[in-house]
Amino acid sequence: MSNAFYTIPEPVNEPVKFYAKGSLERKLLFEAYDEMYKRKIDVPMYINGVTIFTENRKEIRPPHDFKHVVGSYAIANSTHVEKAITTCLEAKLSWEQMPWQDRAAIFLKAAALIAGPYRYKINAATMIGQSKNAYQAEIDSACELIDFFNFNAKFLEEIYSSQPVSSKGIWNRTEYRPLEGFVYAITPFNFTAIAGNLPVAPVLMGNVCVWKPSESQMYSAKIIMDVLIEAGLPSGVINMVSGDPAMISNTVLKHKEFSGLHFTGSTKVFKTLWKQIALNLDQYINYPKIVGETGGKDFVWVHPSANIAQVGTALIRGAFEYQGQKCSAVSRAYIPKLMWNELKSFLNTELKTIKVGSPRESDNYINAVIHEASFDKLVDTIEFVKQSDDASIEFGGEYDKSVGYFVNPTIFVTTNPHFKTMEKELFGPILTIYLYEDADWEQTLTLVDTTSEYALTGAIFAKERAVISKATTLLRHSAGNFYINDKPTGAVVGQQPFGGARGSGTNDKAGSIYNLLRWVSPRTIKENFVPPTNYKYPFLEN
Ligand code: NAD
């Protein structure tokens, strides 16, 4: 027990390294990449602090060079998953009783390890395994993950210090207990930072966790576990299992002590899991907490008063960075007809300079999409548009999977605001533009609001303040992260808490106090210093 009220160091967003030509950081990053590219790694499962190397394994291949094998990862059977759950539950008591400052210190240390000795390793793993260029890996697996750990520790302090008032002779307290049982974290392929944050956020609040990373993020998942172990995380607090998602989830979700799901991924998978939890409800000790951040069909709406170069730049960065595989990526845009010719020529000039290829060559702005299934889906969409009367390919449309899963940045223009690619999430470097009559800008806002099932991110571009004000009001429920004259991607922890509603999730804002509050079950404690000794109230006197 400590005899002091400690405070967590004030978090500051991790400065981004730019990997400019000739810089030491570029040299060190590519040295790490080359060394890791040659080596073969075996990603184990981590159960009770023990690394489990199964015979049943799957290969890890870089999406930009899929004939090359960089290693393999373990495939679980149901016994592994059951062991992961039992182990969690055994580790639970000592973990939740550890003083909070010691718990927090583990993740502050993990942040410092990623900022220092692990930075190039975790970035290189993200580049190799998920095909991110140096900058995209840096803002994700280094900066955002560091920020999640540092800021969440500060939010923990804020939550714990929030206490009720007390009246005379009474002391009221709130204790922020972790949930009973264990939390299950399921993470997507596209952000190493999300993969690290989803198991860690509940664990920071004193919970224990079974973590199932995406099959397409296994290389950097291993580095996350290595960092956490080096930072002093006790055995069994986070147990990482990998393999068949349906089998793992079926085993976890039928356990009576399952108490929370921390999910990020597609809307379809999240809905399946929610239904499965509902069917198992009678078996659980508690009502499980369900937190899910899911798909998006993120928009840019442009008013005739907007600046064309600003709009064009936001479209290119917002739609195509990391091959459009960000849940926040722009995938539909509404452009006034009279602006189109000039904007088109701006886009044309810029897009011609974009190079597509391996993240090992630093001049490639666009790298490969994550796997063959994604590549095939995107190609089918491009071929569908070629045959369509409602839409045409304005830029790009080329693809090649001879070496890696490469799809060039592609823009469709449609005359139908409900065209398939205006409504459906594609998760690739494809943007669809609808041109509207300039005078109809206000009606177009209603169209933006009612077109898709999602409400994750969106941006408006306008100079006129009255327009900005009207659009901000009309689009109140269209996006959980709303941007004015900025691209709708690149949310920064602590600055723009991230998440959306409708089909995009439960909007619990990853990396914020709102999210951490989902992982506690407060206990109210009232203590009466001098309790009454007679039941009779004054009103009873005749
Ligand atoms: P995905 O839904 O295919 O996979 C996500 C996770 O769910 C993976 O770990 C996967 O193995 C697991 N999974 C798949 N099928 C499952 C099943 N039947 N039972 C249990 N688990 C299962 O998503 P993805 O391709 O990894 O990521 C892309 C999706 O994630 C996009 O829809 C994107 O918009 C979304 N996303 C959302 C956010 C956000 O904050 N809103 C952030 C990142 C990604």
Coordinates of C-alpha atoms and ligand atoms in Angstrom, one line a residue:
M1 CA 0.0 0.0 0.0
S2 CA 1.3 3.5 -0.8
N3 CA 1.2 6.4 1.6
A4 CA 0.8 9.0 -1.1
F5 CA -1.6 10.1 -3.9
Y6 CA 0.5 9.5 -6.9
T7 CA -0.2 11.2 -10.2
I8 CA 0.4 9.8 -13.6
P9 CA 2.8 11.8 -15.8
E10 CA 1.0 14.3 -18.0
P11 CA 0.7 12.6 -21.4
V12 CA 2.0 14.3 -24.5
N13 CA 1.3 12.9 -28.0
E14 CA 4.3 11.0 -29.3
P15 CA 6.2 13.1 -31.9
V16 CA 6.0 11.5 -35.3
K17 CA 9.3 10.6 -37.1
F18 CA 9.2 11.4 -40.8
Y19 CA 11.9 9.1 -42.1
A20 CA 13.2 11.7 -44.5
K21 CA 15.9 10.9 -47.0
G22 CA 19.3 10.7 -45.3
S23 CA 17.9 10.6 -41.8
L24 CA 19.2 8.2 -39.2
E25 CA 15.7 7.0 -38.4
R26 CA 15.2 5.9 -42.0
K27 CA 18.5 4.0 -41.9
L28 CA 17.6 2.2 -38.7
L29 CA 14.1 1.4 -39.8
F30 CA 15.1 -0.2 -43.1
E31 CA 17.9 -2.1 -41.4
A32 CA 15.3 -3.6 -39.0
Y33 CA 13.0 -4.3 -42.0
D34 CA 15.8 -6.1 -44.0
E35 CA 16.9 -8.1 -41.0
M36 CA 13.4 -9.2 -40.1
Y37 CA 12.5 -9.9 -43.8
K38 CA 15.3 -12.5 -44.1
R39 CA 14.7 -14.2 -40.8
K40 CA 11.8 -16.6 -40.2
I41 CA 9.8 -16.0 -37.1
D42 CA 7.5 -18.4 -35.3
V43 CA 4.7 -16.6 -33.6
P44 CA 3.5 -18.6 -30.6
M45 CA 0.4 -18.3 -28.5
Y46 CA 0.9 -16.8 -25.0
I47 CA -1.0 -18.7 -22.4
N48 CA -0.1 -18.2 -18.7
G49 CA 3.2 -16.6 -19.6
V50 CA 4.2 -19.7 -21.6
T51 CA 4.9 -19.5 -25.3
I52 CA 3.0 -22.3 -27.1
F53 CA 4.4 -23.4 -30.5
T54 CA 1.9 -25.8 -32.1
E55 CA 2.6 -28.2 -34.9
N56 CA -0.5 -26.9 -36.7
R57 CA 0.7 -23.5 -38.1
K58 CA -0.1 -21.0 -40.8
E59 CA 2.5 -19.1 -42.9
I60 CA 2.9 -15.4 -42.7
R61 CA 3.5 -13.8 -46.1
P62 CA 3.9 -10.0 -46.8
P63 CA 0.9 -8.9 -48.9
H64 CA 3.3 -7.0 -51.2
D65 CA 5.4 -10.1 -51.9
F66 CA 3.2 -13.1 -51.1
K67 CA 5.6 -15.8 -52.5
H68 CA 8.0 -14.9 -49.7
V69 CA 7.5 -16.5 -46.3
V70 CA 8.6 -14.5 -43.2
G71 CA 7.4 -17.0 -40.6
S72 CA 4.3 -18.7 -39.3
Y73 CA 1.9 -18.5 -36.4
A74 CA 0.3 -21.1 -34.1
I75 CA -3.2 -22.4 -34.6
A76 CA -5.2 -23.1 -31.5
N77 CA -7.5 -26.0 -30.7
S78 CA -10.3 -25.7 -28.2
T79 CA -8.1 -27.0 -25.4
H80 CA -5.7 -24.0 -25.8
V81 CA -8.7 -21.6 -25.7
E82 CA -10.1 -23.3 -22.5
K83 CA -6.6 -23.1 -20.9
A84 CA -6.4 -19.4 -21.8
I85 CA -9.7 -18.8 -20.0
T86 CA -8.8 -20.8 -16.9
T87 CA -5.4 -19.1 -16.8
C88 CA -7.0 -15.6 -16.9
L89 CA -9.3 -16.5 -14.1
E90 CA -6.4 -17.8 -12.0
A91 CA -4.4 -14.6 -12.5
K92 CA -7.4 -12.4 -11.8
L93 CA -7.3 -11.9 -8.0
S94 CA -3.7 -10.9 -7.7
W95 CA -4.0 -8.7 -10.8
E96 CA -7.0 -6.7 -9.6
Q97 CA -5.4 -6.4 -6.1
M98 CA -2.2 -5.0 -7.5
P99 CA -2.0 -1.3 -6.6
W100 CA -3.2 0.8 -9.5
Q101 CA 0.0 2.7 -9.8
D102 CA 1.9 -0.5 -10.4
R103 CA -0.6 -1.6 -13.0
A104 CA -0.4 1.7 -14.8
A105 CA 3.4 1.6 -14.6
I106 CA 3.5 -1.5 -16.7
F107 CA 1.8 0.3 -19.6
L108 CA 3.8 3.5 -19.2
K109 CA 6.9 1.4 -19.4
A110 CA 5.5 -0.5 -22.5
A111 CA 4.9 2.9 -24.1
A112 CA 8.5 3.9 -23.4
L113 CA 9.8 0.6 -24.8
I114 CA 7.9 1.2 -28.0
A115 CA 9.1 4.8 -28.2
G116 CA 12.7 3.6 -27.7
P117 CA 14.1 0.1 -28.2
Y118 CA 11.1 -1.5 -30.0
R119 CA 10.2 1.4 -32.3
Y120 CA 11.8 0.1 -35.5
K121 CA 11.0 -3.5 -34.7
I122 CA 7.2 -2.9 -34.3
N123 CA 7.1 -0.5 -37.3
A124 CA 9.1 -3.0 -39.5
A125 CA 6.7 -5.8 -38.4
T126 CA 3.7 -3.7 -39.4
M127 CA 5.4 -2.8 -42.7
I128 CA 6.1 -6.5 -43.5
G129 CA 3.0 -8.1 -42.2
Q130 CA 0.4 -5.5 -43.0
S131 CA 2.0 -3.7 -45.9
K132 CA 2.2 -0.2 -44.5
N133 CA 4.8 2.3 -45.7
A134 CA 7.2 3.8 -43.1
Y135 CA 5.0 6.8 -42.3
Q136 CA 1.8 4.8 -42.0
A137 CA 3.5 2.3 -39.7
E138 CA 5.0 5.1 -37.6
I139 CA 1.7 6.9 -37.0
D140 CA 0.0 3.6 -36.1
S141 CA 2.3 1.1 -34.4
A142 CA 4.6 3.5 -32.8
C143 CA 2.8 6.8 -32.1
E144 CA -0.8 5.8 -31.7
L145 CA 0.0 2.7 -29.6
I146 CA 2.3 4.8 -27.3
D147 CA -0.5 7.4 -27.0
F148 CA -3.1 4.8 -26.1
F149 CA -0.9 3.5 -23.3
N150 CA 0.1 6.9 -21.9
F151 CA -3.3 8.6 -22.2
N152 CA -5.3 5.7 -20.8
A153 CA -3.1 5.6 -17.7
K154 CA -4.0 9.3 -17.2
F155 CA -7.7 8.6 -17.8
L156 CA -7.5 5.8 -15.2
E157 CA -6.3 8.4 -12.6
E158 CA -9.2 10.7 -13.6
I159 CA -11.8 7.9 -13.2
Y160 CA -10.4 6.7 -9.9
S161 CA -10.3 10.2 -8.5
S162 CA -14.0 10.9 -9.4
Q163 CA -15.8 10.6 -6.0
P164 CA -19.3 11.4 -4.8
V165 CA -20.1 14.1 -2.2
S166 CA -20.8 13.2 1.4
S167 CA -23.2 14.6 3.9
K168 CA -22.4 15.3 7.6
G169 CA -21.4 12.2 9.5
I170 CA -21.3 10.1 6.3
W171 CA -18.5 9.1 4.0
N172 CA -19.5 8.1 0.4
R173 CA -17.0 6.5 -1.8
T174 CA -16.9 4.9 -5.3
E175 CA -14.7 2.0 -5.9
Y176 CA -14.1 1.2 -9.6
R177 CA -14.0 -2.6 -9.6
P178 CA -13.0 -4.5 -12.7
L179 CA -15.7 -6.7 -14.1
E180 CA -16.2 -10.2 -12.7
G181 CA -14.9 -12.9 -15.0
F182 CA -12.8 -12.1 -18.0
V183 CA -12.9 -9.9 -21.1
Y184 CA -12.5 -11.1 -24.7
A185 CA -10.7 -8.8 -27.2
I186 CA -10.9 -9.4 -30.9
T187 CA -8.8 -7.1 -33.1
P188 CA -8.7 -6.2 -36.8
F189 CA -5.7 -6.4 -39.2
N190 CA -5.5 -2.7 -40.1
F191 CA -4.1 -1.0 -37.0
T192 CA -1.4 -2.4 -34.8
A193 CA -2.3 0.3 -32.3
I194 CA -5.9 -1.1 -32.1
A195 CA -4.6 -4.6 -31.6
G196 CA -2.5 -3.4 -28.6
N197 CA -5.2 -1.2 -27.2
L198 CA -8.1 -3.6 -27.1
P199 CA -6.7 -6.1 -24.7
V200 CA -4.8 -3.5 -22.7
A201 CA -7.6 -1.0 -22.0
P202 CA -9.7 -3.5 -19.9
V203 CA -6.6 -4.9 -18.3
L204 CA -5.4 -1.5 -17.2
M205 CA -8.6 -1.2 -15.3
G206 CA -7.9 -4.5 -13.5
N207 CA -9.5 -7.0 -15.8
V208 CA -8.0 -10.1 -17.3
C209 CA -8.2 -10.9 -21.0
V210 CA -8.2 -13.5 -23.8
W211 CA -7.0 -11.8 -26.9
K212 CA -7.5 -13.0 -30.4
P213 CA -5.6 -11.0 -33.0
S214 CA -6.4 -11.0 -36.7
E215 CA -4.9 -13.7 -38.8
S216 CA -3.4 -10.9 -40.9
Q217 CA -1.7 -9.0 -38.1
M218 CA 0.2 -11.9 -36.4
Y219 CA 3.8 -10.5 -36.9
S220 CA 3.2 -7.2 -35.1
A221 CA 0.9 -9.0 -32.5
K222 CA 4.0 -10.9 -31.4
I223 CA 6.0 -7.7 -30.9
I224 CA 3.1 -6.3 -28.8
M225 CA 3.2 -9.4 -26.5
D226 CA 7.0 -9.2 -26.3
V227 CA 6.8 -5.6 -25.2
L228 CA 4.2 -6.2 -22.6
I229 CA 6.2 -9.1 -21.1
E230 CA 9.3 -7.0 -21.0
A231 CA 7.3 -4.2 -19.3
G232 CA 6.5 -6.7 -16.5
L233 CA 2.9 -7.8 -17.3
P234 CA 2.3 -10.8 -15.0
S235 CA 1.6 -14.2 -16.5
G236 CA -1.9 -15.0 -17.4
V237 CA -3.3 -11.4 -17.4
I238 CA -3.4 -11.3 -21.2
N239 CA -3.5 -14.6 -23.0
M240 CA -3.1 -14.4 -26.8
V241 CA -4.6 -17.2 -28.9
S242 CA -4.7 -17.4 -32.6
G243 CA -6.4 -19.5 -35.3
D244 CA -9.9 -20.2 -36.4
P245 CA -12.0 -17.2 -35.2
A246 CA -15.3 -19.0 -35.1
M247 CA -14.0 -21.9 -33.1
I248 CA -12.1 -19.6 -30.6
S249 CA -15.2 -17.3 -30.2
N250 CA -17.6 -20.2 -29.8
T251 CA -15.4 -21.6 -27.0
V252 CA -15.0 -18.2 -25.3
L253 CA -18.6 -17.0 -25.6
K254 CA -20.1 -20.0 -24.0
H255 CA -18.1 -19.6 -20.8
K256 CA -20.2 -18.5 -17.9
E257 CA -17.5 -16.0 -16.7
F258 CA -17.4 -14.2 -20.0
S259 CA -18.0 -10.6 -19.0
G260 CA -17.1 -8.3 -21.8
L261 CA -16.4 -8.2 -25.6
H262 CA -13.9 -5.5 -26.8
F263 CA -14.2 -5.8 -30.6
T264 CA -13.0 -3.8 -33.6
G265 CA -13.7 -5.1 -37.1
S266 CA -16.5 -5.4 -39.6
T267 CA -20.1 -4.8 -38.8
K268 CA -21.1 -8.2 -40.0
V269 CA -18.8 -10.1 -37.6
F270 CA -19.8 -7.8 -34.7
K271 CA -23.5 -8.5 -35.3
T272 CA -22.9 -12.2 -35.4
L273 CA -21.0 -12.0 -32.1
W274 CA -23.7 -9.9 -30.4
K275 CA -26.4 -12.4 -31.5
Q276 CA -24.3 -15.3 -30.2
I277 CA -23.9 -13.5 -26.8
A278 CA -27.6 -12.9 -26.7
L279 CA -28.3 -16.6 -27.2
N280 CA -25.9 -17.5 -24.4
L281 CA -27.2 -14.9 -22.0
D282 CA -28.8 -17.2 -19.5
Q283 CA -25.5 -18.9 -18.9
Y284 CA -23.6 -15.8 -17.9
I285 CA -23.1 -14.6 -14.3
N286 CA -23.3 -11.0 -15.4
Y287 CA -24.7 -9.1 -18.4
P288 CA -21.6 -8.9 -20.6
K289 CA -20.5 -5.4 -21.7
I290 CA -20.3 -5.2 -25.5
V291 CA -18.1 -2.7 -27.1
G292 CA -17.6 -2.7 -30.8
E293 CA -16.1 -0.3 -33.3
T294 CA -17.0 -1.4 -36.8
G295 CA -17.4 -0.4 -40.5
G296 CA -17.7 2.9 -42.2
K297 CA -18.7 4.5 -45.5
D298 CA -17.1 7.8 -44.7
F299 CA -18.0 10.9 -46.7
V300 CA -16.5 14.2 -47.9
W301 CA -19.2 16.8 -48.7
V302 CA -18.0 19.9 -50.6
H303 CA -19.7 23.3 -50.8
P304 CA -19.1 25.5 -53.9
S305 CA -17.2 28.0 -51.7
A306 CA -14.5 25.4 -50.8
N307 CA -10.9 25.6 -51.8
I308 CA -10.1 23.1 -54.6
A309 CA -6.5 22.3 -53.6
Q310 CA -7.6 21.6 -50.0
V311 CA -10.4 19.4 -51.2
G312 CA -8.3 17.5 -53.6
T313 CA -5.5 16.9 -51.1
A314 CA -8.0 15.7 -48.5
L315 CA -9.5 13.3 -51.0
I316 CA -6.2 11.8 -52.0
R317 CA -4.9 11.4 -48.4
G318 CA -8.2 10.5 -46.9
A319 CA -9.2 7.9 -49.6
F320 CA -5.9 6.3 -50.5
E321 CA -3.5 6.3 -47.6
Y322 CA -2.9 2.8 -46.4
Q323 CA -4.8 1.7 -49.5
G324 CA -8.0 3.0 -48.1
Q325 CA -7.9 0.3 -45.5
K326 CA -8.8 2.6 -42.6
C327 CA -12.2 2.5 -41.1
S328 CA -12.2 6.3 -41.4
A329 CA -11.1 6.4 -45.1
V330 CA -13.1 8.6 -47.5
S331 CA -15.0 6.4 -49.8
R332 CA -17.8 8.6 -51.1
A333 CA -17.6 12.3 -52.0
Y334 CA -20.3 14.9 -53.0
I335 CA -18.8 17.5 -55.3
P336 CA -20.7 20.5 -56.8
K337 CA -20.9 20.1 -60.6
L338 CA -19.3 23.5 -61.4
M339 CA -16.2 22.7 -59.4
W340 CA -15.6 19.3 -61.0
N341 CA -13.5 20.2 -64.0
E342 CA -11.0 22.1 -62.0
L343 CA -10.9 19.5 -59.2
K344 CA -10.6 16.7 -61.7
S345 CA -7.5 18.3 -63.2
F346 CA -6.0 18.8 -59.8
L347 CA -6.6 15.1 -58.9
N348 CA -5.3 14.0 -62.3
T349 CA -2.0 15.9 -61.9
E350 CA -1.5 14.7 -58.3
L351 CA -2.6 11.1 -58.8
K352 CA -0.1 10.7 -61.7
T353 CA 2.7 11.2 -59.3
I354 CA 1.6 8.4 -56.9
K355 CA 3.7 5.2 -56.9
V356 CA 2.3 1.8 -55.9
G357 CA 4.6 -1.0 -54.6
S358 CA 6.4 -2.5 -51.7
P359 CA 6.8 -0.4 -48.5
R360 CA 10.6 -1.3 -48.7
E361 CA 10.9 1.4 -51.4
S362 CA 10.3 4.6 -49.6
D363 CA 8.8 6.5 -52.6
N364 CA 5.7 4.2 -52.7
Y365 CA 2.8 6.1 -51.3
I366 CA 0.5 3.1 -51.9
N367 CA 1.3 -0.5 -50.9
A368 CA -0.5 -3.8 -51.2
V369 CA -4.0 -4.6 -49.9
I370 CA -4.1 -7.1 -47.1
H371 CA -4.9 -10.4 -48.8
E372 CA -6.2 -12.1 -51.9
A373 CA -9.8 -12.1 -50.8
S374 CA -9.7 -8.3 -50.4
F375 CA -7.9 -8.0 -53.8
D376 CA -10.5 -10.1 -55.5
K377 CA -13.4 -8.2 -54.0
L378 CA -11.9 -4.9 -55.2
V379 CA -11.2 -6.2 -58.7
D380 CA -14.8 -7.5 -58.9
T381 CA -16.0 -4.0 -58.0
I382 CA -13.8 -2.4 -60.7
E383 CA -15.0 -4.9 -63.3
F384 CA -18.6 -4.3 -62.2
V385 CA -18.2 -0.6 -62.7
K386 CA -16.7 -1.1 -66.2
Q387 CA -20.0 -2.8 -67.2
S388 CA -22.3 -0.3 -65.4
D389 CA -24.4 2.4 -67.0
D390 CA -24.6 4.4 -63.7
A391 CA -20.8 4.9 -63.1
S392 CA -17.5 5.2 -64.9
I393 CA -13.9 4.9 -63.9
E394 CA -12.4 8.4 -63.8
F395 CA -8.9 7.5 -62.6
G396 CA -7.0 4.2 -61.9
G397 CA -8.8 0.9 -62.2
E398 CA -5.5 -1.0 -62.7
Y399 CA -4.6 -4.0 -60.6
D400 CA -1.9 -6.6 -60.5
K401 CA -1.4 -9.7 -58.3
S402 CA 1.7 -11.2 -59.9
V403 CA 3.9 -10.3 -56.9
G404 CA 1.7 -8.6 -54.4
Y405 CA -2.0 -7.6 -54.0
F406 CA -1.7 -4.2 -55.7
V407 CA -4.7 -2.1 -56.6
N408 CA -4.1 1.4 -58.0
P409 CA -5.9 4.4 -56.5
T410 CA -9.2 4.4 -58.3
I411 CA -12.0 7.0 -58.6
F412 CA -15.4 6.3 -59.9
V413 CA -17.9 9.0 -60.8
T414 CA -21.6 8.0 -60.6
T415 CA -24.8 9.7 -61.6
N416 CA -26.7 7.6 -59.0
P417 CA -26.3 8.7 -55.4
H418 CA -27.3 5.3 -54.3
F419 CA -24.9 3.4 -56.5
K420 CA -23.6 0.3 -54.9
T421 CA -20.2 1.8 -54.2
M422 CA -21.8 4.9 -52.5
E423 CA -23.3 2.6 -49.9
K424 CA -21.2 -0.5 -49.4
E425 CA -17.9 -0.5 -47.5
L426 CA -15.1 -1.8 -49.8
F427 CA -12.1 -1.2 -47.6
G428 CA -9.7 -0.5 -50.5
P429 CA -8.2 2.4 -52.5
I430 CA -11.5 3.2 -54.2
L431 CA -13.4 6.5 -54.0
T432 CA -16.8 7.1 -55.6
I433 CA -17.8 10.7 -56.4
Y434 CA -21.4 12.0 -56.9
L435 CA -21.7 15.3 -58.7
Y436 CA -24.6 17.5 -57.5
E437 CA -26.2 20.6 -58.9
D438 CA -24.6 23.5 -57.0
A439 CA -27.9 25.0 -56.0
D440 CA -28.9 21.8 -54.3
W441 CA -26.2 21.8 -51.7
E442 CA -28.7 21.7 -48.8
Q443 CA -30.7 18.8 -50.1
T444 CA -27.4 17.0 -50.8
L445 CA -26.7 17.1 -47.0
T446 CA -29.8 15.1 -46.4
L447 CA -28.6 12.6 -49.0
V448 CA -25.3 12.3 -47.2
D449 CA -27.1 11.6 -44.0
T450 CA -29.4 9.0 -45.3
T451 CA -27.3 7.1 -47.8
S452 CA -25.5 4.4 -45.8
E453 CA -26.0 2.3 -42.7
Y454 CA -22.8 3.7 -41.2
A455 CA -22.0 6.8 -39.2
L456 CA -18.2 6.7 -38.5
T457 CA -16.4 9.7 -40.0
G458 CA -17.2 12.5 -42.4
A459 CA -15.9 15.8 -43.5
I460 CA -17.3 19.0 -44.9
F461 CA -15.4 21.6 -46.9
A462 CA -16.7 25.2 -47.2
K463 CA -15.6 28.7 -46.7
E464 CA -19.0 30.3 -45.8
R465 CA -19.6 30.1 -42.0
A466 CA -23.4 29.9 -42.4
V467 CA -22.9 26.8 -44.5
I468 CA -20.5 25.2 -42.1
S469 CA -23.0 25.8 -39.3
K470 CA -25.9 24.4 -41.2
A471 CA -24.0 21.3 -42.4
T472 CA -22.7 20.6 -38.9
T473 CA -26.3 20.6 -37.5
L474 CA -27.8 18.6 -40.4
L475 CA -25.1 16.0 -40.2
R476 CA -25.2 15.7 -36.4
H477 CA -25.9 11.9 -36.4
S478 CA -24.0 11.1 -39.7
A479 CA -20.6 10.7 -38.1
G480 CA -19.0 10.1 -34.7
N481 CA -15.9 11.9 -35.9
F482 CA -16.8 15.0 -37.9
Y483 CA -14.2 17.2 -39.6
I484 CA -14.5 20.8 -40.9
N485 CA -12.1 21.6 -43.7
D486 CA -9.9 18.6 -43.0
K487 CA -9.7 15.0 -44.1
P488 CA -11.7 12.5 -42.0
T489 CA -8.8 10.2 -41.2
G490 CA -5.9 10.4 -38.7
A491 CA -7.6 10.9 -35.4
V492 CA -5.1 11.5 -32.6
V493 CA -5.5 9.9 -29.1
G494 CA -6.4 12.5 -26.5
Q495 CA -7.3 15.0 -29.2
Q496 CA -10.1 13.4 -31.3
P497 CA -11.6 10.4 -29.4
F498 CA -12.6 8.0 -32.1
G499 CA -15.8 6.0 -32.9
G500 CA -19.1 6.1 -34.6
A501 CA -22.7 5.1 -34.1
R502 CA -25.4 3.5 -36.3
G503 CA -23.9 0.5 -38.1
S504 CA -20.4 1.8 -37.2
G505 CA -20.4 0.6 -33.6
T506 CA -21.3 1.4 -30.0
N507 CA -19.3 4.7 -30.1
D508 CA -17.4 4.1 -26.9
K509 CA -14.5 6.2 -28.2
A510 CA -11.3 4.2 -28.1
G511 CA -8.5 5.8 -26.2
S512 CA -10.8 7.9 -24.0
I513 CA -12.3 7.9 -20.6
Y514 CA -15.7 6.7 -22.1
N515 CA -14.1 3.5 -23.2
L516 CA -12.3 2.8 -19.9
L517 CA -15.6 3.3 -18.1
R518 CA -17.0 0.3 -19.9
W519 CA -14.5 -1.9 -18.2
V520 CA -15.4 -1.1 -14.6
S521 CA -18.3 -2.0 -12.4
P522 CA -18.5 0.7 -9.8
R523 CA -19.2 -0.2 -6.2
T524 CA -20.8 2.5 -4.1
I525 CA -19.7 2.5 -0.5
K526 CA -21.6 4.5 2.2
E527 CA -20.2 4.6 5.7
N528 CA -22.2 6.1 8.6
F529 CA -20.0 7.3 11.4
V530 CA -22.8 7.6 14.0
P531 CA -25.7 5.4 13.0
P532 CA -29.2 6.1 14.5
T533 CA -30.3 4.0 17.4
N534 CA -34.0 4.6 17.3
Y535 CA -36.3 3.9 14.3
K536 CA -38.8 6.7 15.1
Y537 CA -38.8 9.8 12.9
P538 CA -40.1 13.1 14.3
F539 CA -43.2 13.1 12.1
L540 CA -44.5 10.1 14.1
E541 CA -45.0 12.3 17.2
N542 CA -48.7 12.8 17.8
Ligands
NAD1 P1 -13.0 -8.6 -39.8 O1 -14.4 -8.3 -39.2 O2 -12.9 -9.5 -40.9 O3 -12.1 -9.2 -38.6 C1 -12.0 -8.6 -37.4 C2 -11.6 -9.6 -36.3 O4 -12.8 -10.5 -36.2 C3 -10.4 -10.5 -36.7 O5 -9.7 -10.8 -35.6 C4 -11.1 -11.7 -37.2 O6 -10.3 -12.9 -37.1 C5 -12.3 -11.8 -36.4 N1 -13.4 -12.7 -36.9 C6 -13.7 -12.9 -38.2 N2 -14.7 -13.7 -38.3 C7 -15.1 -14.0 -37.0 C8 -16.1 -14.9 -36.5 N3 -17.0 -15.5 -37.2 N4 -16.2 -14.9 -35.1 C9 -15.3 -14.3 -34.4 N5 -14.3 -13.5 -34.8 C10 -14.2 -13.4 -36.2 O7 -12.3 -7.1 -40.0 P2 -10.9 -6.8 -40.6 O8 -10.9 -7.2 -42.1 O9 -9.8 -7.4 -39.8 O10 -10.9 -5.2 -40.4 C11 -11.6 -4.4 -41.3 C12 -12.9 -4.0 -40.7 O11 -12.7 -3.4 -39.4 C13 -13.6 -2.9 -41.6 O12 -14.9 -3.1 -41.6 C14 -13.3 -1.6 -40.8 O13 -14.2 -0.6 -41.0 C15 -13.3 -2.1 -39.4 N6 -12.6 -1.2 -38.5 C16 -13.2 -0.4 -37.7 C17 -12.6 0.5 -36.9 C18 -13.3 1.5 -36.0 O14 -12.7 2.1 -35.1 N7 -14.6 1.7 -36.2 C19 -11.2 0.5 -36.8 C20 -10.5 -0.5 -37.6 C21 -11.2 -1.3 -38.4

